[in-house]
PDB file of C-alpha atoms and ligand atoms in Angstrom:
ATOM      1  CA  UNK R  26     273.522 -49.384  -0.870  1.00 44.00           C
ATOM      2  CA  UNK R  27     274.606 -51.002   2.361  1.00 49.00           C
ATOM      3  CA  UNK R  28     274.585 -47.643   4.118  1.00 52.00           C
ATOM      4  CA  UNK R  29     271.169 -46.825   2.738  1.00 48.00           C
ATOM      5  CA  UNK R  30     269.715 -50.059   4.135  1.00 48.00           C
ATOM      6  CA  UNK R  31     271.356 -49.454   7.484  1.00 46.00           C
ATOM      7  CA  UNK R  32     269.977 -45.896   7.604  1.00 44.00           C
ATOM      8  CA  UNK R  33     266.538 -47.169   6.723  1.00 45.00           C
ATOM      9  CA  UNK R  34     266.750 -49.735   9.544  1.00 45.00           C
ATOM     10  CA  UNK R  35     267.823 -47.117  12.071  1.00 44.00           C
ATOM     11  CA  UNK R  36     265.080 -44.774  10.915  1.00 44.00           C
ATOM     12  CA  UNK R  37     262.362 -47.393  11.101  1.00 48.00           C
ATOM     13  CA  UNK R  38     263.585 -48.554  14.531  1.00 47.00           C
ATOM     14  CA  UNK R  39     263.353 -44.942  15.694  1.00 46.00           C
ATOM     15  CA  UNK R  40     259.841 -44.654  14.330  1.00 48.00           C
ATOM     16  CA  UNK R  41     258.828 -47.886  16.051  1.00 48.00           C
ATOM     17  CA  UNK R  42     260.008 -46.693  19.450  1.00 49.00           C
ATOM     18  CA  UNK R  43     258.418 -43.295  18.900  1.00 50.00           C
ATOM     19  CA  UNK R  44     255.127 -45.084  18.319  1.00 52.00           C
ATOM     20  CA  UNK R  45     255.477 -47.343  21.393  1.00 64.00           C
ATOM     21  CA  UNK R  46     252.794 -46.677  23.956  1.00 63.00           C
ATOM     22  CA  UNK R  47     255.314 -47.300  26.779  1.00 77.00           C
ATOM     23  CA  UNK R  48     257.175 -43.998  26.673  1.00 90.00           C
ATOM     24  CA  UNK R  49     256.181 -43.333  30.255  1.00 93.00           C
ATOM     25  CA  UNK R  50     259.116 -44.126  32.624  1.00 92.00           C
ATOM     26  CA  UNK R  51     256.571 -45.243  35.226  1.00 92.00           C
ATOM     27  CA  UNK R  52     255.839 -48.387  33.180  1.00 91.00           C
ATOM     28  CA  UNK R  53     259.118 -49.905  34.412  1.00 89.00           C
ATOM     29  CA  UNK R  54     258.716 -48.917  38.050  1.00 90.00           C
ATOM     30  CA  UNK R  55     257.921 -52.022  40.138  1.00 89.00           C
ATOM     31  CA  UNK R  56     255.868 -51.260  43.223  1.00 91.00           C
ATOM     32  CA  UNK R  57     254.461 -54.733  43.878  1.00 92.00           C
ATOM     33  CA  UNK R  58     257.357 -55.873  46.095  1.00 88.00           C
ATOM     34  CA  UNK R  59     258.297 -53.733  49.060  1.00 88.00           C
ATOM     35  CA  UNK R  60     261.583 -54.638  50.764  1.00 82.00           C
ATOM     36  CA  UNK R  61     261.072 -54.669  54.533  1.00 86.00           C
ATOM     37  CA  UNK R  62     262.433 -51.651  56.337  1.00 86.00           C
ATOM     38  CA  UNK R  63     265.024 -52.568  58.946  1.00 81.00           C
ATOM     39  CA  UNK R  64     267.449 -50.678  61.151  1.00 90.00           C
ATOM     40  CA  UNK R  65     271.103 -51.364  60.426  1.00 87.00           C
ATOM     41  CA  UNK R  66     273.442 -51.781  63.390  1.00 85.00           C
ATOM     42  CA  UNK R  67     274.422 -48.537  65.088  1.00 86.00           C
ATOM     43  CA  UNK R  68     278.073 -49.196  64.367  1.00 86.00           C
ATOM     44  CA  UNK R  69     279.884 -51.495  61.956  1.00 89.00           C
ATOM     45  CA  UNK R  70     279.274 -55.109  62.808  1.00 89.00           C
ATOM     46  CA  UNK R  71     276.369 -54.430  65.137  1.00 93.00           C
ATOM     47  CA  UNK R  72     273.343 -56.569  64.389  1.00 96.00           C
ATOM     48  CA  UNK R  73     270.592 -55.031  62.254  1.00 97.00           C
ATOM     49  CA  UNK R  74     267.036 -55.191  63.572  1.00 97.00           C
ATOM     50  CA  UNK R  75     266.081 -58.346  61.643  1.00 97.00           C
ATOM     51  CA  UNK R  76     269.098 -60.456  62.664  1.00 98.00           C
ATOM     52  CA  UNK R  77     269.066 -63.617  64.761  1.00 98.00           C
ATOM     53  CA  UNK R  78     271.593 -63.118  67.527  1.00 98.00           C
ATOM     54  CA  UNK R  79     273.722 -66.224  68.044  1.00 98.00           C
ATOM     55  CA  UNK R  80     275.982 -64.752  70.708  1.00 97.00           C
ATOM     56  CA  UNK R  81     275.288 -61.528  72.558  1.00 92.00           C
ATOM     57  CA  UNK R  82     278.237 -61.757  74.946  1.00 96.00           C
ATOM     58  CA  UNK R  83     276.248 -63.077  77.890  1.00 97.00           C
ATOM     59  CA  UNK R  84     275.762 -66.811  77.569  1.00 98.00           C
ATOM     60  CA  UNK R  85     275.908 -69.873  75.298  1.00 98.00           C
ATOM     61  CA  UNK R  86     272.153 -70.466  75.332  1.00 97.00           C
ATOM     62  CA  UNK R  87     272.072 -70.660  71.532  1.00 98.00           C
ATOM     63  CA  UNK R  88     274.850 -73.281  71.477  1.00 98.00           C
ATOM     64  CA  UNK R  89     275.415 -76.901  72.448  1.00 98.00           C
ATOM     65  CA  UNK R  90     278.013 -79.605  71.994  1.00 98.00           C
ATOM     66  CA  UNK R  91     277.657 -81.533  68.702  1.00 97.00           C
ATOM     67  CA  UNK R  92     275.653 -84.224  70.550  1.00 97.00           C
ATOM     68  CA  UNK R  93     273.307 -81.698  72.171  1.00 97.00           C
ATOM     69  CA  UNK R  94     274.847 -81.286  75.642  1.00 97.00           C
ATOM     70  CA  UNK R  95     275.495 -77.829  77.180  1.00 97.00           C
ATOM     71  CA  UNK R  96     278.384 -75.994  75.517  1.00 98.00           C
ATOM     72  CA  UNK R  97     281.389 -75.616  77.820  1.00 97.00           C
ATOM     73  CA  UNK R  98     283.404 -72.817  76.226  1.00 98.00           C
ATOM     74  CA  UNK R  99     284.374 -69.930  78.487  1.00 98.00           C
ATOM     75  CA  UNK R 100     282.181 -66.796  78.456  1.00 98.00           C
ATOM     76  CA  UNK R 101     283.714 -63.713  80.030  1.00 98.00           C
ATOM     77  CA  UNK R 102     283.700 -59.951  79.401  1.00 97.00           C
ATOM     78  CA  UNK R 103     281.333 -60.285  76.453  1.00 96.00           C
ATOM     79  CA  UNK R 104     283.362 -62.839  74.537  1.00 98.00           C
ATOM     80  CA  UNK R 105     283.433 -66.612  74.230  1.00 98.00           C
ATOM     81  CA  UNK R 106     286.682 -68.523  74.088  1.00 98.00           C
ATOM     82  CA  UNK R 107     287.493 -72.085  73.103  1.00 98.00           C
ATOM     83  CA  UNK R 108     287.994 -74.142  76.261  1.00 97.00           C
ATOM     84  CA  UNK R 109     290.620 -76.565  75.027  1.00 95.00           C
ATOM     85  CA  UNK R 110     289.499 -80.152  74.964  1.00 95.00           C
ATOM     86  CA  UNK R 111     285.789 -79.437  75.495  1.00 97.00           C
ATOM     87  CA  UNK R 112     285.143 -79.961  71.803  1.00 98.00           C
ATOM     88  CA  UNK R 113     283.322 -78.098  69.079  1.00 98.00           C
ATOM     89  CA  UNK R 114     280.116 -76.211  69.723  1.00 98.00           C
ATOM     90  CA  UNK R 115     277.193 -75.771  67.360  1.00 98.00           C
ATOM     91  CA  UNK R 116     274.123 -73.585  67.134  1.00 98.00           C
ATOM     92  CA  UNK R 117     270.868 -75.058  68.356  1.00 98.00           C
ATOM     93  CA  UNK R 118     269.173 -73.505  65.333  1.00 98.00           C
ATOM     94  CA  UNK R 119     269.639 -74.805  61.800  1.00 98.00           C
ATOM     95  CA  UNK R 120     270.111 -72.750  58.675  1.00 98.00           C
ATOM     96  CA  UNK R 121     270.161 -72.747  54.899  1.00 98.00           C
ATOM     97  CA  UNK R 122     271.086 -69.608  52.959  1.00 98.00           C
ATOM     98  CA  UNK R 123     272.435 -66.969  55.303  1.00 98.00           C
ATOM     99  CA  UNK R 124     274.303 -63.757  55.801  1.00 98.00           C
ATOM    100  CA  UNK R 125     276.597 -64.276  58.788  1.00 98.00           C
ATOM    101  CA  UNK R 126     278.613 -61.786  60.797  1.00 98.00           C
ATOM    102  CA  UNK R 127     281.199 -63.152  63.211  1.00 98.00           C
ATOM    103  CA  UNK R 128     284.159 -61.589  64.968  1.00 98.00           C
ATOM    104  CA  UNK R 129     287.177 -63.610  66.049  1.00 98.00           C
ATOM    105  CA  UNK R 130     290.506 -63.136  67.762  1.00 98.00           C
ATOM    106  CA  UNK R 131     293.539 -65.375  67.930  1.00 98.00           C
ATOM    107  CA  UNK R 132     295.677 -65.331  71.113  1.00 98.00           C
ATOM    108  CA  UNK R 133     297.914 -62.284  71.629  1.00 97.00           C
ATOM    109  CA  UNK R 134     300.528 -64.604  73.005  1.00 96.00           C
ATOM    110  CA  UNK R 135     301.742 -66.475  69.950  1.00 96.00           C
ATOM    111  CA  UNK R 136     302.334 -70.184  70.346  1.00 94.00           C
ATOM    112  CA  UNK R 137     303.039 -72.721  67.637  1.00 94.00           C
ATOM    113  CA  UNK R 138     303.218 -72.174  63.915  1.00 95.00           C
ATOM    114  CA  UNK R 139     301.530 -73.208  60.693  1.00 96.00           C
ATOM    115  CA  UNK R 140     298.181 -74.874  61.406  1.00 97.00           C
ATOM    116  CA  UNK R 141     298.978 -74.975  65.123  1.00 96.00           C
ATOM    117  CA  UNK R 142     298.759 -71.220  65.682  1.00 97.00           C
ATOM    118  CA  UNK R 143     295.372 -69.783  66.612  1.00 98.00           C
ATOM    119  CA  UNK R 144     293.430 -72.461  64.764  1.00 98.00           C
ATOM    120  CA  UNK R 145     289.648 -72.681  64.928  1.00 98.00           C
ATOM    121  CA  UNK R 146     287.053 -72.705  62.190  1.00 98.00           C
ATOM    122  CA  UNK R 147     283.502 -71.930  61.223  1.00 98.00           C
ATOM    123  CA  UNK R 148     281.706 -74.938  59.754  1.00 98.00           C
ATOM    124  CA  UNK R 149     278.705 -73.768  57.772  1.00 98.00           C
ATOM    125  CA  UNK R 150     275.936 -76.352  57.903  1.00 98.00           C
ATOM    126  CA  UNK R 151     278.341 -78.331  60.135  1.00 98.00           C
ATOM    127  CA  UNK R 152     280.372 -79.365  57.082  1.00 98.00           C
ATOM    128  CA  UNK R 153     281.921 -76.552  55.112  1.00 98.00           C
ATOM    129  CA  UNK R 154     284.845 -74.991  56.958  1.00 98.00           C
ATOM    130  CA  UNK R 155     285.757 -71.355  56.643  1.00 98.00           C
ATOM    131  CA  UNK R 156     289.188 -71.434  58.255  1.00 98.00           C
ATOM    132  CA  UNK R 157     290.043 -69.345  61.301  1.00 98.00           C
ATOM    133  CA  UNK R 158     293.799 -69.201  61.819  1.00 98.00           C
ATOM    134  CA  UNK R 159     296.478 -66.731  62.887  1.00 97.00           C
ATOM    135  CA  UNK R 160     298.148 -66.086  59.542  1.00 96.00           C
ATOM    136  CA  UNK R 161     299.801 -62.824  60.486  1.00 96.00           C
ATOM    137  CA  UNK R 162     303.349 -63.546  59.342  1.00 95.00           C
ATOM    138  CA  UNK R 163     302.608 -67.243  59.690  1.00 96.00           C
ATOM    139  CA  UNK R 164     302.865 -69.420  56.612  1.00 95.00           C
ATOM    140  CA  UNK R 165     300.846 -72.540  55.933  1.00 96.00           C
ATOM    141  CA  UNK R 166     299.376 -74.151  52.823  1.00 97.00           C
ATOM    142  CA  UNK R 167     297.343 -71.352  51.195  1.00 96.00           C
ATOM    143  CA  UNK R 168     294.162 -73.387  50.894  1.00 97.00           C
ATOM    144  CA  UNK R 169     294.334 -73.874  54.654  1.00 97.00           C
ATOM    145  CA  UNK R 170     295.061 -70.309  55.758  1.00 97.00           C
ATOM    146  CA  UNK R 171     292.635 -67.828  57.300  1.00 97.00           C
ATOM    147  CA  UNK R 172     289.861 -66.996  54.850  1.00 97.00           C
ATOM    148  CA  UNK R 173     290.267 -70.251  52.957  1.00 97.00           C
ATOM    149  CA  UNK R 174     287.564 -72.794  52.340  1.00 98.00           C
ATOM    150  CA  UNK R 175     289.630 -75.426  54.073  1.00 97.00           C
ATOM    151  CA  UNK R 176     291.614 -77.691  51.731  1.00 97.00           C
ATOM    152  CA  UNK R 177     289.693 -76.226  48.782  1.00 97.00           C
ATOM    153  CA  UNK R 178     290.084 -72.572  47.890  1.00 97.00           C
ATOM    154  CA  UNK R 179     292.743 -70.138  49.157  1.00 97.00           C
ATOM    155  CA  UNK R 180     291.657 -66.582  49.994  1.00 96.00           C
ATOM    156  CA  UNK R 181     292.271 -63.925  47.325  1.00 97.00           C
ATOM    157  CA  UNK R 182     294.530 -62.051  49.760  1.00 96.00           C
ATOM    158  CA  UNK R 183     295.834 -62.430  53.291  1.00 96.00           C
ATOM    159  CA  UNK R 184     293.864 -59.772  55.189  1.00 96.00           C
ATOM    160  CA  UNK R 185     294.857 -60.897  58.695  1.00 96.00           C
ATOM    161  CA  UNK R 186     295.276 -58.498  61.557  1.00 96.00           C
ATOM    162  CA  UNK R 187     297.879 -59.067  64.262  1.00 96.00           C
ATOM    163  CA  UNK R 188     297.417 -61.751  66.902  1.00 97.00           C
ATOM    164  CA  UNK R 189     295.254 -60.459  69.744  1.00 97.00           C
ATOM    165  CA  UNK R 190     293.327 -58.038  67.499  1.00 97.00           C
ATOM    166  CA  UNK R 191     289.665 -58.530  66.646  1.00 97.00           C
ATOM    167  CA  UNK R 192     288.885 -59.547  63.085  1.00 97.00           C
ATOM    168  CA  UNK R 193     285.621 -59.781  61.198  1.00 97.00           C
ATOM    169  CA  UNK R 194     284.118 -62.202  58.749  1.00 98.00           C
ATOM    170  CA  UNK R 195     281.027 -61.201  56.830  1.00 98.00           C
ATOM    171  CA  UNK R 196     279.759 -64.205  54.951  1.00 98.00           C
ATOM    172  CA  UNK R 197     277.103 -64.837  52.336  1.00 98.00           C
ATOM    173  CA  UNK R 198     276.489 -68.556  52.173  1.00 98.00           C
ATOM    174  CA  UNK R 199     274.193 -70.203  49.661  1.00 98.00           C
ATOM    175  CA  UNK R 200     273.438 -73.768  50.722  1.00 98.00           C
ATOM    176  CA  UNK R 201     273.774 -76.631  48.236  1.00 98.00           C
ATOM    177  CA  UNK R 202     270.676 -77.993  46.504  1.00 98.00           C
ATOM    178  CA  UNK R 203     270.208 -81.732  46.043  1.00 98.00           C
ATOM    179  CA  UNK R 204     268.145 -83.795  43.629  1.00 98.00           C
ATOM    180  CA  UNK R 205     265.583 -86.306  44.853  1.00 96.00           C
ATOM    181  CA  UNK R 206     268.044 -89.076  44.042  1.00 96.00           C
ATOM    182  CA  UNK R 207     270.520 -87.553  46.480  1.00 96.00           C
ATOM    183  CA  UNK R 208     272.936 -86.179  43.898  1.00 97.00           C
ATOM    184  CA  UNK R 209     274.207 -82.647  44.103  1.00 98.00           C
ATOM    185  CA  UNK R 210     272.152 -80.351  41.867  1.00 98.00           C
ATOM    186  CA  UNK R 211     273.617 -76.944  42.749  1.00 98.00           C
ATOM    187  CA  UNK R 212     276.833 -76.781  44.798  1.00 98.00           C
ATOM    188  CA  UNK R 213     277.083 -74.408  47.761  1.00 98.00           C
ATOM    189  CA  UNK R 214     278.560 -70.969  47.182  1.00 98.00           C
ATOM    190  CA  UNK R 215     280.248 -68.590  49.562  1.00 98.00           C
ATOM    191  CA  UNK R 216     281.361 -64.983  49.621  1.00 98.00           C
ATOM    192  CA  UNK R 217     283.616 -63.938  52.495  1.00 98.00           C
ATOM    193  CA  UNK R 218     284.662 -60.427  53.458  1.00 98.00           C
ATOM    194  CA  UNK R 219     287.560 -60.492  55.927  1.00 97.00           C
ATOM    195  CA  UNK R 220     288.193 -57.228  57.771  1.00 96.00           C
ATOM    196  CA  UNK R 221     286.347 -55.414  54.991  1.00 95.00           C
ATOM    197  CA  UNK R 222     288.243 -57.163  52.183  1.00 96.00           C
ATOM    198  CA  UNK R 223     286.754 -59.700  49.772  1.00 97.00           C
ATOM    199  CA  UNK R 224     288.687 -62.950  50.169  1.00 97.00           C
ATOM    200  CA  UNK R 225     286.148 -65.360  48.654  1.00 98.00           C
ATOM    201  CA  UNK R 226     284.080 -64.067  45.764  1.00 98.00           C
ATOM    202  CA  UNK R 227     281.065 -66.296  45.164  1.00 98.00           C
ATOM    203  CA  UNK R 228     283.331 -69.327  45.478  1.00 98.00           C
ATOM    204  CA  UNK R 229     281.896 -72.754  44.688  1.00 98.00           C
ATOM    205  CA  UNK R 230     282.258 -75.232  47.534  1.00 98.00           C
ATOM    206  CA  UNK R 231     283.208 -78.716  46.360  1.00 98.00           C
ATOM    207  CA  UNK R 232     281.718 -80.618  49.274  1.00 98.00           C
ATOM    208  CA  UNK R 233     282.240 -81.052  53.025  1.00 98.00           C
ATOM    209  CA  UNK R 234     285.738 -80.139  54.220  1.00 97.00           C
ATOM    210  CA  UNK R 235     288.037 -83.150  54.313  1.00 96.00           C
ATOM    211  CA  UNK R 236     291.338 -83.288  56.153  1.00 96.00           C
ATOM    212  CA  UNK R 237     292.477 -86.191  53.972  1.00 96.00           C
ATOM    213  CA  UNK R 238     291.257 -86.838  50.453  1.00 96.00           C
ATOM    214  CA  UNK R 239     288.892 -85.038  48.167  1.00 96.00           C
ATOM    215  CA  UNK R 240     285.496 -83.655  49.143  1.00 97.00           C
ATOM    216  CA  UNK R 241     282.229 -85.081  47.859  1.00 97.00           C
ATOM    217  CA  UNK R 242     278.649 -84.085  48.539  1.00 98.00           C
ATOM    218  CA  UNK R 243     276.143 -86.087  50.511  1.00 98.00           C
ATOM    219  CA  UNK R 244     272.546 -84.951  50.653  1.00 98.00           C
ATOM    220  CA  UNK R 245     271.528 -82.981  53.739  1.00 98.00           C
ATOM    221  CA  UNK R 246     269.077 -80.319  54.799  1.00 98.00           C
ATOM    222  CA  UNK R 247     269.311 -77.228  56.983  1.00 98.00           C
ATOM    223  CA  UNK R 248     272.041 -77.568  59.588  1.00 98.00           C
ATOM    224  CA  UNK R 249     273.857 -75.784  62.407  1.00 98.00           C
ATOM    225  CA  UNK R 250     276.893 -73.537  62.400  1.00 98.00           C
ATOM    226  CA  UNK R 251     279.713 -75.334  64.216  1.00 98.00           C
ATOM    227  CA  UNK R 252     282.741 -73.640  65.743  1.00 98.00           C
ATOM    228  CA  UNK R 253     285.915 -75.676  66.017  1.00 98.00           C
ATOM    229  CA  UNK R 254     287.946 -76.498  69.122  1.00 98.00           C
ATOM    230  CA  UNK R 255     291.379 -77.045  67.590  1.00 97.00           C
ATOM    231  CA  UNK R 256     293.124 -76.782  70.949  1.00 97.00           C
ATOM    232  CA  UNK R 257     293.924 -73.067  70.713  1.00 97.00           C
ATOM    233  CA  UNK R 258     292.136 -70.426  72.863  1.00 98.00           C
ATOM    234  CA  UNK R 259     290.545 -68.519  69.987  1.00 98.00           C
ATOM    235  CA  UNK R 260     287.792 -66.074  70.978  1.00 98.00           C
ATOM    236  CA  UNK R 261     284.533 -65.025  69.312  1.00 98.00           C
ATOM    237  CA  UNK R 262     282.045 -62.225  69.825  1.00 97.00           C
ATOM    238  CA  UNK R 263     279.144 -60.442  68.159  1.00 97.00           C
ATOM    239  CA  UNK R 264     277.771 -63.354  66.138  1.00 98.00           C
ATOM    240  CA  UNK R 265     274.554 -62.848  64.225  1.00 98.00           C
ATOM    241  CA  UNK R 266     272.929 -63.956  61.021  1.00 98.00           C
ATOM    242  CA  UNK R 267     270.096 -63.192  58.682  1.00 98.00           C
ATOM    243  CA  UNK R 268     268.263 -65.870  56.733  1.00 98.00           C
ATOM    244  CA  UNK R 269     268.216 -65.128  53.032  1.00 98.00           C
TER     245      UNK R 269
HETATM  246 MG1  LIG Z 308     290.376 -74.923  61.539  1.00 63.09          MG
END
């Protein structure tokens, strides 16, 4: 009896779909939204046609010190390098959800160890640090190594190249959303691909990076990207983003 009922159900379901007017595959084709046509970069890492270029190798016109004065990092041979003691630099533009491409290089001449070796950082919205560090055969606390969300989430793997070699970060950052009362409504999320390898997979960010203590959110809007002067001559090149 059970089987008979089941068969009847299957048969009637088949009949129903056979009688549906929507048997035409075109009924589920969506033509109303046309994704813009862009040109991807000519080679890997090159900016696509709809990117905002943050550093083209020529000057620091898109950057300033955190308090708005001219950025003082060294620009030479198409790259920018931390000028020790001149402080962090930040973009003049402010951003929310973005796709970011950035290439970085720690010094070929290795000095120091742990957090003192090729340390810099990329602070998304000036608060959330994606660590830049020379972790090629250099051990530190995992949630502070290259590819970590600093003092929060360790990378899935250590994908570091050797000191002195160029490395890439491709980042998808979704900014946090706040309620009118200032409380966090939707935490920030980040995906990071380091040298072609996923090291953060849609990771929730717990709040602004804290050196001491636990992070907590405070309401903010669109904000700059800040690069860290941690006293090591780390270099950057080919920095661009797309607003999502
Ligand atoms: Mg750092």
